[in-house]
Amino acid sequence: MSDGTALAGPDGRLRCPWGLSTEDYIAYHDEEWGRPVHGDDALYERLCLEAFQSGLSWITILRRREGFRAAFAGFEIAKVATFTDADRDRLLLDEGIIRNRAKIEATLANARVLADWAPGELDELIWSHAPKTPGPAPKTVGEVPAITPESTALSKALKKKGLRFVGPTTAYALMQACGLVNDHLEACVVRRP
């Protein structure tokens, strides 16, 4: 059992322990998590997936990501904003995604809100909440927070603009996934150059 410190992967390199349980996680950990993500559609996708993950394991979402992309028009905000009640009903029957009515409705409603924003506005808003000074590298998983003052502020800013399913924990998961913060453990091969 891990004490929450970095563990050796199949190649002998140290990684965050959560990133070793499956090949899917290893690839996601090594190639995506914590890497900067920019662009309104790309950030909208991550925001939606983090919202769908709420209450579930990330591997559940990760393994359905292509299904989500197909169901939600590649997370192109302009396209999803035009989805109708019939589309919502279709999504509720789509076995390739998580069929949670509230999360589906929030995804559609958020696209409608974001469709009225200026290009780059979502990117600018999210990245304006990146910590000004990076904190110390966590040595164990237990040192990684679930929320921070910045994620709380981001959550409030998104909600004020009319977005849903964007609580402080979801906002912090988004910040981790999109590289606003670097929560790879100190000994993790991905953190080190």
Short mmCIF file of N, CA and C in Angstrom, two decimals:
data_model
loop_
_atom_site.label_atom_id
_atom_site.label_comp_id
_atom_site.label_asym_id
_atom_site.label_seq_id
_atom_site.Cartn_x
_atom_site.Cartn_y
_atom_site.Cartn_z
N MET A 1 0.84 -1.18 0.00
CA MET A 1 0.00 0.00 0.00
C MET A 1 0.89 1.24 0.00
N SER A 2 0.48 2.25 -0.78
CA SER A 2 1.27 3.47 -0.92
C SER A 2 1.05 4.40 0.27
N ASP A 3 2.12 5.11 0.63
CA ASP A 3 2.00 6.14 1.67
C ASP A 3 1.70 7.50 1.04
N GLY A 4 1.36 7.49 -0.24
CA GLY A 4 1.02 8.72 -0.94
C GLY A 4 2.19 9.38 -1.63
N THR A 5 3.36 8.74 -1.57
CA THR A 5 4.53 9.30 -2.26
C THR A 5 4.59 8.71 -3.67
N ALA A 6 5.46 9.28 -4.50
CA ALA A 6 5.62 8.80 -5.86
C ALA A 6 6.05 7.33 -5.87
N LEU A 7 5.52 6.60 -6.84
CA LEU A 7 5.82 5.16 -6.97
C LEU A 7 6.42 4.88 -8.34
N ALA A 8 7.20 3.80 -8.40
CA ALA A 8 7.79 3.39 -9.67
C ALA A 8 6.73 2.77 -10.57
N GLY A 9 6.70 3.23 -11.83
CA GLY A 9 5.79 2.67 -12.81
C GLY A 9 6.40 1.45 -13.48
N PRO A 10 5.73 0.91 -14.48
CA PRO A 10 6.24 -0.29 -15.16
C PRO A 10 7.60 -0.07 -15.81
N ASP A 11 7.93 1.19 -16.10
CA ASP A 11 9.23 1.50 -16.70
C ASP A 11 10.28 1.88 -15.66
N GLY A 12 9.91 1.78 -14.36
CA GLY A 12 10.83 2.09 -13.28
C GLY A 12 10.89 3.56 -12.90
N ARG A 13 10.22 4.43 -13.65
CA ARG A 13 10.24 5.87 -13.34
C ARG A 13 9.17 6.19 -12.30
N LEU A 14 9.50 7.14 -11.42
CA LEU A 14 8.56 7.53 -10.36
C LEU A 14 7.45 8.41 -10.90
N ARG A 15 6.22 8.11 -10.44
CA ARG A 15 5.05 8.88 -10.84
C ARG A 15 4.14 9.07 -9.64
N CYS A 16 3.20 10.00 -9.80
CA CYS A 16 2.14 10.16 -8.80
C CYS A 16 1.40 8.83 -8.71
N PRO A 17 1.11 8.33 -7.51
CA PRO A 17 0.52 7.00 -7.39
C PRO A 17 -0.81 6.83 -8.10
N TRP A 18 -1.64 7.88 -8.17
CA TRP A 18 -2.93 7.76 -8.85
C TRP A 18 -2.76 7.48 -10.33
N GLY A 19 -1.63 7.87 -10.89
CA GLY A 19 -1.41 7.72 -12.31
C GLY A 19 -0.87 6.38 -12.75
N LEU A 20 -0.88 5.39 -11.85
CA LEU A 20 -0.30 4.08 -12.18
C LEU A 20 -1.29 2.93 -12.25
N SER A 21 -2.53 3.17 -11.91
CA SER A 21 -3.46 2.04 -11.76
C SER A 21 -3.84 1.37 -13.07
N THR A 22 -3.84 2.11 -14.16
CA THR A 22 -4.17 1.51 -15.47
C THR A 22 -3.31 2.17 -16.54
N GLU A 23 -3.24 1.54 -17.71
CA GLU A 23 -2.50 2.13 -18.82
C GLU A 23 -3.13 3.46 -19.23
N ASP A 24 -4.48 3.55 -19.14
CA ASP A 24 -5.17 4.80 -19.46
C ASP A 24 -4.68 5.92 -18.57
N TYR A 25 -4.57 5.62 -17.27
CA TYR A 25 -4.11 6.63 -16.32
C TYR A 25 -2.66 7.01 -16.56
N ILE A 26 -1.81 6.05 -16.87
CA ILE A 26 -0.40 6.35 -17.11
C ILE A 26 -0.28 7.33 -18.28
N ALA A 27 -0.98 7.06 -19.36
CA ALA A 27 -0.92 7.95 -20.52
C ALA A 27 -1.48 9.32 -20.18
N TYR A 28 -2.61 9.37 -19.49
CA TYR A 28 -3.21 10.66 -19.12
C TYR A 28 -2.27 11.44 -18.19
N HIS A 29 -1.75 10.74 -17.18
CA HIS A 29 -0.83 11.37 -16.23
C HIS A 29 0.41 11.92 -16.92
N ASP A 30 1.01 11.12 -17.78
CA ASP A 30 2.28 11.49 -18.40
C ASP A 30 2.13 12.53 -19.51
N GLU A 31 1.02 12.48 -20.26
CA GLU A 31 0.91 13.29 -21.47
C GLU A 31 -0.05 14.47 -21.37
N GLU A 32 -0.98 14.45 -20.40
CA GLU A 32 -1.99 15.49 -20.38
C GLU A 32 -2.12 16.24 -19.06
N TRP A 33 -2.28 15.52 -17.96
CA TRP A 33 -2.62 16.16 -16.69
C TRP A 33 -1.55 17.14 -16.27
N GLY A 34 -1.96 18.36 -16.01
CA GLY A 34 -1.03 19.39 -15.57
C GLY A 34 -0.35 20.14 -16.69
N ARG A 35 -0.64 19.79 -17.93
CA ARG A 35 -0.06 20.50 -19.07
C ARG A 35 -1.00 21.66 -19.44
N PRO A 36 -0.44 22.82 -19.77
CA PRO A 36 -1.30 23.97 -20.08
C PRO A 36 -2.26 23.70 -21.24
N VAL A 37 -3.52 24.04 -21.01
CA VAL A 37 -4.57 23.93 -22.01
C VAL A 37 -5.12 25.33 -22.25
N HIS A 38 -5.18 25.71 -23.51
CA HIS A 38 -5.74 27.01 -23.88
C HIS A 38 -6.76 26.81 -24.99
N GLY A 39 -7.60 27.81 -25.16
CA GLY A 39 -8.65 27.76 -26.19
C GLY A 39 -9.99 27.52 -25.54
N ASP A 40 -10.98 28.31 -25.95
CA ASP A 40 -12.29 28.23 -25.33
C ASP A 40 -12.92 26.84 -25.43
N ASP A 41 -12.90 26.25 -26.63
CA ASP A 41 -13.52 24.92 -26.78
C ASP A 41 -12.79 23.87 -25.96
N ALA A 42 -11.47 23.91 -25.97
CA ALA A 42 -10.69 22.93 -25.19
C ALA A 42 -10.97 23.07 -23.71
N LEU A 43 -11.06 24.31 -23.22
CA LEU A 43 -11.34 24.53 -21.79
C LEU A 43 -12.79 24.18 -21.46
N TYR A 44 -13.70 24.45 -22.38
CA TYR A 44 -15.10 24.05 -22.19
C TYR A 44 -15.19 22.52 -22.05
N GLU A 45 -14.48 21.80 -22.90
CA GLU A 45 -14.48 20.33 -22.80
C GLU A 45 -13.99 19.89 -21.42
N ARG A 46 -12.88 20.43 -20.98
CA ARG A 46 -12.34 20.02 -19.68
C ARG A 46 -13.29 20.39 -18.54
N LEU A 47 -13.90 21.57 -18.64
CA LEU A 47 -14.86 22.00 -17.62
C LEU A 47 -16.05 21.03 -17.57
N CYS A 48 -16.54 20.64 -18.73
CA CYS A 48 -17.66 19.69 -18.79
C CYS A 48 -17.26 18.33 -18.23
N LEU A 49 -16.12 17.83 -18.63
CA LEU A 49 -15.69 16.51 -18.16
C LEU A 49 -15.46 16.51 -16.66
N GLU A 50 -14.89 17.58 -16.13
CA GLU A 50 -14.71 17.67 -14.67
C GLU A 50 -16.06 17.68 -13.97
N ALA A 51 -17.04 18.36 -14.55
CA ALA A 51 -18.38 18.39 -13.95
C ALA A 51 -19.01 16.99 -14.00
N PHE A 52 -18.86 16.29 -15.11
CA PHE A 52 -19.40 14.93 -15.20
C PHE A 52 -18.71 14.00 -14.22
N GLN A 53 -17.43 14.26 -13.92
CA GLN A 53 -16.68 13.40 -13.01
C GLN A 53 -17.18 13.52 -11.57
N SER A 54 -17.76 14.64 -11.22
CA SER A 54 -18.20 14.86 -9.84
C SER A 54 -18.97 13.66 -9.30
N GLY A 55 -18.44 13.07 -8.24
CA GLY A 55 -19.07 11.90 -7.62
C GLY A 55 -18.64 10.57 -8.23
N LEU A 56 -17.81 10.61 -9.26
CA LEU A 56 -17.36 9.39 -9.93
C LEU A 56 -15.83 9.36 -9.95
N SER A 57 -15.27 8.24 -10.37
CA SER A 57 -13.82 8.19 -10.53
C SER A 57 -13.45 8.77 -11.89
N TRP A 58 -12.28 9.39 -11.96
CA TRP A 58 -11.86 10.01 -13.22
C TRP A 58 -11.70 8.96 -14.32
N ILE A 59 -11.32 7.74 -13.99
CA ILE A 59 -11.15 6.71 -15.02
C ILE A 59 -12.47 6.44 -15.75
N THR A 60 -13.59 6.59 -15.05
CA THR A 60 -14.91 6.41 -15.68
C THR A 60 -15.08 7.44 -16.80
N ILE A 61 -14.68 8.66 -16.54
CA ILE A 61 -14.80 9.73 -17.54
C ILE A 61 -13.76 9.54 -18.63
N LEU A 62 -12.55 9.25 -18.24
CA LEU A 62 -11.46 9.09 -19.19
C LEU A 62 -11.78 8.02 -20.23
N ARG A 63 -12.34 6.93 -19.80
CA ARG A 63 -12.66 5.83 -20.72
C ARG A 63 -13.87 6.13 -21.60
N ARG A 64 -14.63 7.15 -21.25
CA ARG A 64 -15.79 7.54 -22.06
C ARG A 64 -15.53 8.85 -22.82
N ARG A 65 -14.33 9.35 -22.76
CA ARG A 65 -14.06 10.66 -23.36
C ARG A 65 -14.42 10.73 -24.83
N GLU A 66 -14.09 9.71 -25.60
CA GLU A 66 -14.44 9.74 -27.02
C GLU A 66 -15.95 9.71 -27.21
N GLY A 67 -16.65 9.00 -26.35
CA GLY A 67 -18.12 9.01 -26.39
C GLY A 67 -18.67 10.38 -26.09
N PHE A 68 -18.09 11.05 -25.11
CA PHE A 68 -18.50 12.43 -24.79
C PHE A 68 -18.24 13.34 -25.98
N ARG A 69 -17.08 13.21 -26.59
CA ARG A 69 -16.76 14.07 -27.73
C ARG A 69 -17.74 13.86 -28.87
N ALA A 70 -18.07 12.61 -29.13
CA ALA A 70 -19.04 12.33 -30.20
C ALA A 70 -20.42 12.88 -29.84
N ALA A 71 -20.84 12.68 -28.62
CA ALA A 71 -22.17 13.10 -28.19
C ALA A 71 -22.32 14.62 -28.15
N PHE A 72 -21.25 15.32 -27.80
CA PHE A 72 -21.31 16.77 -27.64
C PHE A 72 -20.55 17.51 -28.74
N ALA A 73 -20.62 17.02 -29.97
CA ALA A 73 -20.10 17.72 -31.15
C ALA A 73 -18.66 18.21 -30.95
N GLY A 74 -17.83 17.34 -30.38
CA GLY A 74 -16.43 17.70 -30.17
C GLY A 74 -16.24 18.84 -29.19
N PHE A 75 -17.28 19.11 -28.39
CA PHE A 75 -17.27 20.21 -27.42
C PHE A 75 -17.03 21.57 -28.08
N GLU A 76 -17.51 21.71 -29.31
CA GLU A 76 -17.48 23.02 -29.96
C GLU A 76 -18.63 23.82 -29.38
N ILE A 77 -18.30 24.88 -28.67
CA ILE A 77 -19.30 25.66 -27.95
C ILE A 77 -20.43 26.10 -28.88
N ALA A 78 -20.09 26.62 -30.05
CA ALA A 78 -21.11 27.12 -30.97
C ALA A 78 -22.09 26.03 -31.39
N LYS A 79 -21.60 24.82 -31.56
CA LYS A 79 -22.48 23.71 -31.96
C LYS A 79 -23.35 23.24 -30.79
N VAL A 80 -22.73 23.05 -29.63
CA VAL A 80 -23.48 22.56 -28.47
C VAL A 80 -24.54 23.58 -28.05
N ALA A 81 -24.27 24.85 -28.26
CA ALA A 81 -25.24 25.90 -27.90
C ALA A 81 -26.53 25.78 -28.69
N THR A 82 -26.49 25.10 -29.83
CA THR A 82 -27.70 24.95 -30.66
C THR A 82 -28.48 23.67 -30.34
N PHE A 83 -27.98 22.86 -29.42
CA PHE A 83 -28.68 21.62 -29.09
C PHE A 83 -30.08 21.93 -28.55
N THR A 84 -31.02 21.07 -28.92
CA THR A 84 -32.42 21.26 -28.56
C THR A 84 -32.83 20.28 -27.46
N ASP A 85 -34.09 20.35 -27.08
CA ASP A 85 -34.62 19.38 -26.13
C ASP A 85 -34.53 17.96 -26.68
N ALA A 86 -34.69 17.82 -27.99
CA ALA A 86 -34.55 16.50 -28.61
C ALA A 86 -33.12 15.99 -28.46
N ASP A 87 -32.15 16.88 -28.60
CA ASP A 87 -30.75 16.48 -28.38
C ASP A 87 -30.53 16.05 -26.94
N ARG A 88 -31.09 16.81 -26.01
CA ARG A 88 -30.98 16.45 -24.59
C ARG A 88 -31.55 15.05 -24.36
N ASP A 89 -32.71 14.78 -24.93
CA ASP A 89 -33.33 13.46 -24.77
C ASP A 89 -32.47 12.37 -25.39
N ARG A 90 -31.85 12.66 -26.53
CA ARG A 90 -30.93 11.70 -27.17
C ARG A 90 -29.74 11.43 -26.25
N LEU A 91 -29.20 12.48 -25.65
CA LEU A 91 -28.06 12.32 -24.75
C LEU A 91 -28.40 11.49 -23.52
N LEU A 92 -29.61 11.63 -23.05
CA LEU A 92 -30.03 10.85 -21.88
C LEU A 92 -30.09 9.36 -22.17
N LEU A 93 -30.11 8.99 -23.45
CA LEU A 93 -30.14 7.58 -23.84
C LEU A 93 -28.78 7.08 -24.33
N ASP A 94 -27.81 7.96 -24.42
CA ASP A 94 -26.50 7.63 -24.99
C ASP A 94 -25.65 6.87 -23.97
N GLU A 95 -25.41 5.59 -24.23
CA GLU A 95 -24.63 4.76 -23.32
C GLU A 95 -23.14 5.07 -23.36
N GLY A 96 -22.71 5.91 -24.29
CA GLY A 96 -21.30 6.26 -24.41
C GLY A 96 -20.87 7.36 -23.45
N ILE A 97 -21.86 7.93 -22.72
CA ILE A 97 -21.56 9.01 -21.78
C ILE A 97 -22.18 8.68 -20.42
N ILE A 98 -22.02 9.59 -19.47
CA ILE A 98 -22.70 9.48 -18.18
C ILE A 98 -24.06 10.12 -18.38
N ARG A 99 -25.12 9.37 -18.17
CA ARG A 99 -26.47 9.85 -18.47
C ARG A 99 -27.11 10.48 -17.23
N ASN A 100 -26.54 11.57 -16.81
CA ASN A 100 -27.04 12.30 -15.65
C ASN A 100 -27.74 13.56 -16.17
N ARG A 101 -29.05 13.64 -15.94
CA ARG A 101 -29.84 14.74 -16.50
C ARG A 101 -29.29 16.11 -16.09
N ALA A 102 -29.01 16.30 -14.82
CA ALA A 102 -28.55 17.62 -14.35
C ALA A 102 -27.22 18.00 -15.01
N LYS A 103 -26.32 17.05 -15.15
CA LYS A 103 -25.02 17.35 -15.76
C LYS A 103 -25.15 17.60 -17.26
N ILE A 104 -26.01 16.85 -17.93
CA ILE A 104 -26.25 17.08 -19.36
C ILE A 104 -26.88 18.46 -19.56
N GLU A 105 -27.88 18.78 -18.76
CA GLU A 105 -28.53 20.08 -18.90
C GLU A 105 -27.56 21.22 -18.59
N ALA A 106 -26.68 21.04 -17.61
CA ALA A 106 -25.69 22.06 -17.31
C ALA A 106 -24.71 22.23 -18.48
N THR A 107 -24.32 21.14 -19.10
CA THR A 107 -23.41 21.20 -20.25
C THR A 107 -24.02 22.01 -21.38
N LEU A 108 -25.30 21.77 -21.65
CA LEU A 108 -25.99 22.50 -22.72
C LEU A 108 -26.18 23.96 -22.33
N ALA A 109 -26.62 24.20 -21.10
CA ALA A 109 -26.84 25.58 -20.65
C ALA A 109 -25.54 26.37 -20.65
N ASN A 110 -24.45 25.74 -20.22
CA ASN A 110 -23.15 26.42 -20.20
C ASN A 110 -22.71 26.80 -21.61
N ALA A 111 -22.96 25.93 -22.58
CA ALA A 111 -22.60 26.25 -23.97
C ALA A 111 -23.40 27.46 -24.45
N ARG A 112 -24.67 27.53 -24.09
CA ARG A 112 -25.49 28.67 -24.51
C ARG A 112 -24.96 29.97 -23.90
N VAL A 113 -24.54 29.92 -22.64
CA VAL A 113 -23.96 31.10 -22.00
C VAL A 113 -22.66 31.47 -22.71
N LEU A 114 -21.79 30.50 -22.90
CA LEU A 114 -20.46 30.77 -23.47
C LEU A 114 -20.53 31.22 -24.93
N ALA A 115 -21.57 30.81 -25.65
CA ALA A 115 -21.71 31.21 -27.06
C ALA A 115 -21.82 32.72 -27.20
N ASP A 116 -22.27 33.39 -26.14
CA ASP A 116 -22.40 34.85 -26.18
C ASP A 116 -21.13 35.58 -25.75
N TRP A 117 -20.13 34.86 -25.30
CA TRP A 117 -18.89 35.48 -24.86
C TRP A 117 -18.01 35.81 -26.07
N ALA A 118 -17.13 36.75 -25.89
CA ALA A 118 -16.16 37.08 -26.93
C ALA A 118 -15.16 35.94 -27.07
N PRO A 119 -14.62 35.74 -28.28
CA PRO A 119 -13.59 34.71 -28.43
C PRO A 119 -12.44 34.96 -27.46
N GLY A 120 -12.02 33.91 -26.78
CA GLY A 120 -10.91 34.01 -25.84
C GLY A 120 -11.31 34.42 -24.44
N GLU A 121 -12.56 34.77 -24.24
CA GLU A 121 -13.00 35.25 -22.92
C GLU A 121 -12.95 34.15 -21.87
N LEU A 122 -13.37 32.94 -22.22
CA LEU A 122 -13.32 31.84 -21.25
C LEU A 122 -11.87 31.54 -20.90
N ASP A 123 -11.01 31.47 -21.89
CA ASP A 123 -9.59 31.22 -21.67
C ASP A 123 -9.01 32.28 -20.73
N GLU A 124 -9.31 33.54 -21.03
CA GLU A 124 -8.79 34.64 -20.21
C GLU A 124 -9.30 34.58 -18.78
N LEU A 125 -10.60 34.31 -18.63
CA LEU A 125 -11.17 34.24 -17.28
C LEU A 125 -10.54 33.12 -16.46
N ILE A 126 -10.46 31.93 -17.04
CA ILE A 126 -9.89 30.80 -16.31
C ILE A 126 -8.43 31.07 -15.96
N TRP A 127 -7.63 31.46 -16.93
CA TRP A 127 -6.19 31.64 -16.69
C TRP A 127 -5.89 32.83 -15.79
N SER A 128 -6.83 33.76 -15.66
CA SER A 128 -6.61 34.89 -14.75
C SER A 128 -6.63 34.43 -13.29
N HIS A 129 -7.10 33.19 -13.05
CA HIS A 129 -7.16 32.65 -11.69
C HIS A 129 -6.00 31.71 -11.35
N ALA A 130 -5.04 31.62 -12.26
CA ALA A 130 -3.85 30.82 -11.94
C ALA A 130 -3.11 31.51 -10.81
N PRO A 131 -2.58 30.74 -9.86
CA PRO A 131 -1.83 31.37 -8.77
C PRO A 131 -0.67 32.21 -9.31
N LYS A 132 -0.48 33.35 -8.71
CA LYS A 132 0.59 34.26 -9.16
C LYS A 132 1.96 33.66 -8.87
N THR A 133 2.06 32.93 -7.78
CA THR A 133 3.32 32.29 -7.40
C THR A 133 3.04 30.81 -7.17
N PRO A 134 3.75 29.92 -7.86
CA PRO A 134 3.52 28.50 -7.62
C PRO A 134 3.87 28.11 -6.19
N GLY A 135 3.07 27.24 -5.62
CA GLY A 135 3.35 26.74 -4.29
C GLY A 135 4.45 25.69 -4.33
N PRO A 136 4.87 25.23 -3.18
CA PRO A 136 5.90 24.19 -3.15
C PRO A 136 5.36 22.89 -3.74
N ALA A 137 6.25 22.13 -4.30
CA ALA A 137 5.86 20.84 -4.88
C ALA A 137 5.39 19.91 -3.76
N PRO A 138 4.22 19.29 -3.93
CA PRO A 138 3.78 18.35 -2.90
C PRO A 138 4.66 17.10 -2.90
N LYS A 139 4.96 16.61 -1.71
CA LYS A 139 5.76 15.38 -1.59
C LYS A 139 4.87 14.15 -1.56
N THR A 140 3.63 14.31 -1.06
CA THR A 140 2.68 13.20 -0.98
C THR A 140 1.32 13.65 -1.51
N VAL A 141 0.51 12.69 -1.85
CA VAL A 141 -0.85 12.98 -2.32
C VAL A 141 -1.63 13.73 -1.25
N GLY A 142 -1.37 13.44 -0.01
CA GLY A 142 -2.05 14.11 1.10
C GLY A 142 -1.79 15.60 1.17
N GLU A 143 -0.73 16.08 0.55
CA GLU A 143 -0.41 17.50 0.54
C GLU A 143 -1.11 18.25 -0.59
N VAL A 144 -1.80 17.53 -1.47
CA VAL A 144 -2.49 18.16 -2.60
C VAL A 144 -3.88 18.58 -2.14
N PRO A 145 -4.20 19.87 -2.27
CA PRO A 145 -5.51 20.34 -1.80
C PRO A 145 -6.63 19.93 -2.74
N ALA A 146 -7.86 20.00 -2.23
CA ALA A 146 -9.05 19.78 -3.06
C ALA A 146 -9.62 21.10 -3.55
N ILE A 147 -9.41 22.15 -2.76
CA ILE A 147 -9.81 23.49 -3.15
C ILE A 147 -8.74 24.47 -2.66
N THR A 148 -8.71 25.63 -3.29
CA THR A 148 -7.78 26.68 -2.90
C THR A 148 -8.52 28.01 -2.98
N PRO A 149 -7.95 29.06 -2.45
CA PRO A 149 -8.58 30.38 -2.62
C PRO A 149 -8.79 30.72 -4.10
N GLU A 150 -7.83 30.34 -4.94
CA GLU A 150 -7.96 30.62 -6.38
C GLU A 150 -9.09 29.83 -7.01
N SER A 151 -9.25 28.56 -6.62
CA SER A 151 -10.35 27.77 -7.21
C SER A 151 -11.70 28.26 -6.71
N THR A 152 -11.75 28.73 -5.47
CA THR A 152 -12.98 29.31 -4.94
C THR A 152 -13.33 30.59 -5.71
N ALA A 153 -12.33 31.41 -5.97
CA ALA A 153 -12.55 32.64 -6.73
C ALA A 153 -12.97 32.33 -8.17
N LEU A 154 -12.34 31.32 -8.78
CA LEU A 154 -12.70 30.92 -10.15
C LEU A 154 -14.13 30.42 -10.17
N SER A 155 -14.49 29.59 -9.22
CA SER A 155 -15.86 29.08 -9.14
C SER A 155 -16.86 30.23 -9.05
N LYS A 156 -16.59 31.19 -8.18
CA LYS A 156 -17.49 32.34 -8.03
C LYS A 156 -17.58 33.14 -9.32
N ALA A 157 -16.46 33.33 -9.99
CA ALA A 157 -16.45 34.11 -11.24
C ALA A 157 -17.26 33.40 -12.33
N LEU A 158 -17.11 32.08 -12.44
CA LEU A 158 -17.85 31.32 -13.44
C LEU A 158 -19.35 31.33 -13.12
N LYS A 159 -19.69 31.15 -11.86
CA LYS A 159 -21.10 31.18 -11.47
C LYS A 159 -21.71 32.55 -11.72
N LYS A 160 -20.97 33.60 -11.42
CA LYS A 160 -21.46 34.96 -11.62
C LYS A 160 -21.78 35.20 -13.09
N LYS A 161 -21.02 34.55 -13.97
CA LYS A 161 -21.24 34.67 -15.41
C LYS A 161 -22.35 33.75 -15.91
N GLY A 162 -22.93 32.94 -15.01
CA GLY A 162 -24.07 32.11 -15.38
C GLY A 162 -23.78 30.64 -15.63
N LEU A 163 -22.55 30.19 -15.35
CA LEU A 163 -22.22 28.78 -15.57
C LEU A 163 -22.65 27.94 -14.38
N ARG A 164 -22.93 26.67 -14.67
CA ARG A 164 -23.41 25.74 -13.66
C ARG A 164 -22.45 24.56 -13.51
N PHE A 165 -22.56 23.86 -12.36
CA PHE A 165 -21.70 22.71 -12.04
C PHE A 165 -20.23 23.11 -12.03
N VAL A 166 -19.95 24.23 -11.41
CA VAL A 166 -18.59 24.76 -11.38
C VAL A 166 -18.20 25.15 -9.95
N GLY A 167 -18.42 24.23 -9.02
CA GLY A 167 -18.05 24.48 -7.63
C GLY A 167 -16.55 24.56 -7.46
N PRO A 168 -16.08 24.96 -6.27
CA PRO A 168 -14.64 25.13 -6.04
C PRO A 168 -13.81 23.87 -6.24
N THR A 169 -14.38 22.70 -5.90
CA THR A 169 -13.63 21.44 -6.10
C THR A 169 -13.50 21.14 -7.59
N THR A 170 -14.59 21.32 -8.34
CA THR A 170 -14.54 21.13 -9.80
C THR A 170 -13.58 22.13 -10.42
N ALA A 171 -13.63 23.38 -9.93
CA ALA A 171 -12.73 24.41 -10.46
C ALA A 171 -11.28 24.04 -10.19
N TYR A 172 -10.99 23.48 -9.00
CA TYR A 172 -9.60 23.12 -8.72
C TYR A 172 -9.16 21.93 -9.57
N ALA A 173 -10.04 20.96 -9.77
CA ALA A 173 -9.70 19.83 -10.65
C ALA A 173 -9.41 20.33 -12.06
N LEU A 174 -10.18 21.31 -12.51
CA LEU A 174 -9.93 21.92 -13.81
C LEU A 174 -8.55 22.60 -13.83
N MET A 175 -8.23 23.33 -12.77
CA MET A 175 -6.94 24.00 -12.68
C MET A 175 -5.79 23.00 -12.73
N GLN A 176 -5.96 21.87 -12.06
CA GLN A 176 -4.92 20.82 -12.08
C GLN A 176 -4.80 20.23 -13.48
N ALA A 177 -5.92 19.85 -14.05
CA ALA A 177 -5.93 19.17 -15.35
C ALA A 177 -5.39 20.06 -16.46
N CYS A 178 -5.64 21.37 -16.37
CA CYS A 178 -5.30 22.28 -17.45
C CYS A 178 -4.01 23.05 -17.21
N GLY A 179 -3.25 22.68 -16.18
CA GLY A 179 -1.93 23.22 -15.98
C GLY A 179 -1.86 24.59 -15.32
N LEU A 180 -2.95 25.05 -14.72
CA LEU A 180 -2.88 26.31 -13.98
C LEU A 180 -2.06 26.13 -12.71
N VAL A 181 -2.07 24.91 -12.19
CA VAL A 181 -1.25 24.53 -11.06
C VAL A 181 -0.52 23.24 -11.44
N ASN A 182 0.59 22.99 -10.78
CA ASN A 182 1.35 21.77 -11.03
C ASN A 182 1.33 20.95 -9.74
N ASP A 183 0.42 19.98 -9.69
CA ASP A 183 0.31 19.13 -8.51
C ASP A 183 0.95 17.76 -8.70
N HIS A 184 1.79 17.61 -9.71
CA HIS A 184 2.60 16.39 -9.78
C HIS A 184 3.52 16.40 -8.55
N LEU A 185 3.67 15.25 -7.95
CA LEU A 185 4.50 15.16 -6.75
C LEU A 185 5.95 15.53 -7.06
N GLU A 186 6.65 15.97 -6.02
CA GLU A 186 8.02 16.44 -6.17
C GLU A 186 8.91 15.43 -6.89
N ALA A 187 8.76 14.14 -6.57
CA ALA A 187 9.62 13.12 -7.16
C ALA A 187 9.09 12.58 -8.49
N CYS A 188 7.93 13.04 -8.93
CA CYS A 188 7.31 12.53 -10.15
C CYS A 188 8.14 12.90 -11.38
N VAL A 189 8.32 11.96 -12.28
CA VAL A 189 9.11 12.17 -13.49
C VAL A 189 8.50 13.26 -14.36
N VAL A 190 7.19 13.44 -14.31
CA VAL A 190 6.57 14.46 -15.14
C VAL A 190 6.85 15.86 -14.59
N ARG A 191 6.98 15.97 -13.29
CA ARG A 191 7.26 17.28 -12.68
C ARG A 191 8.70 17.70 -12.97
N ARG A 192 9.58 16.74 -12.91
CA ARG A 192 11.00 17.06 -13.10
C ARG A 192 11.32 17.17 -14.59
N PRO A 193 12.19 18.12 -14.97
CA PRO A 193 12.53 18.29 -16.40
C PRO A 193 13.31 17.11 -16.94
#
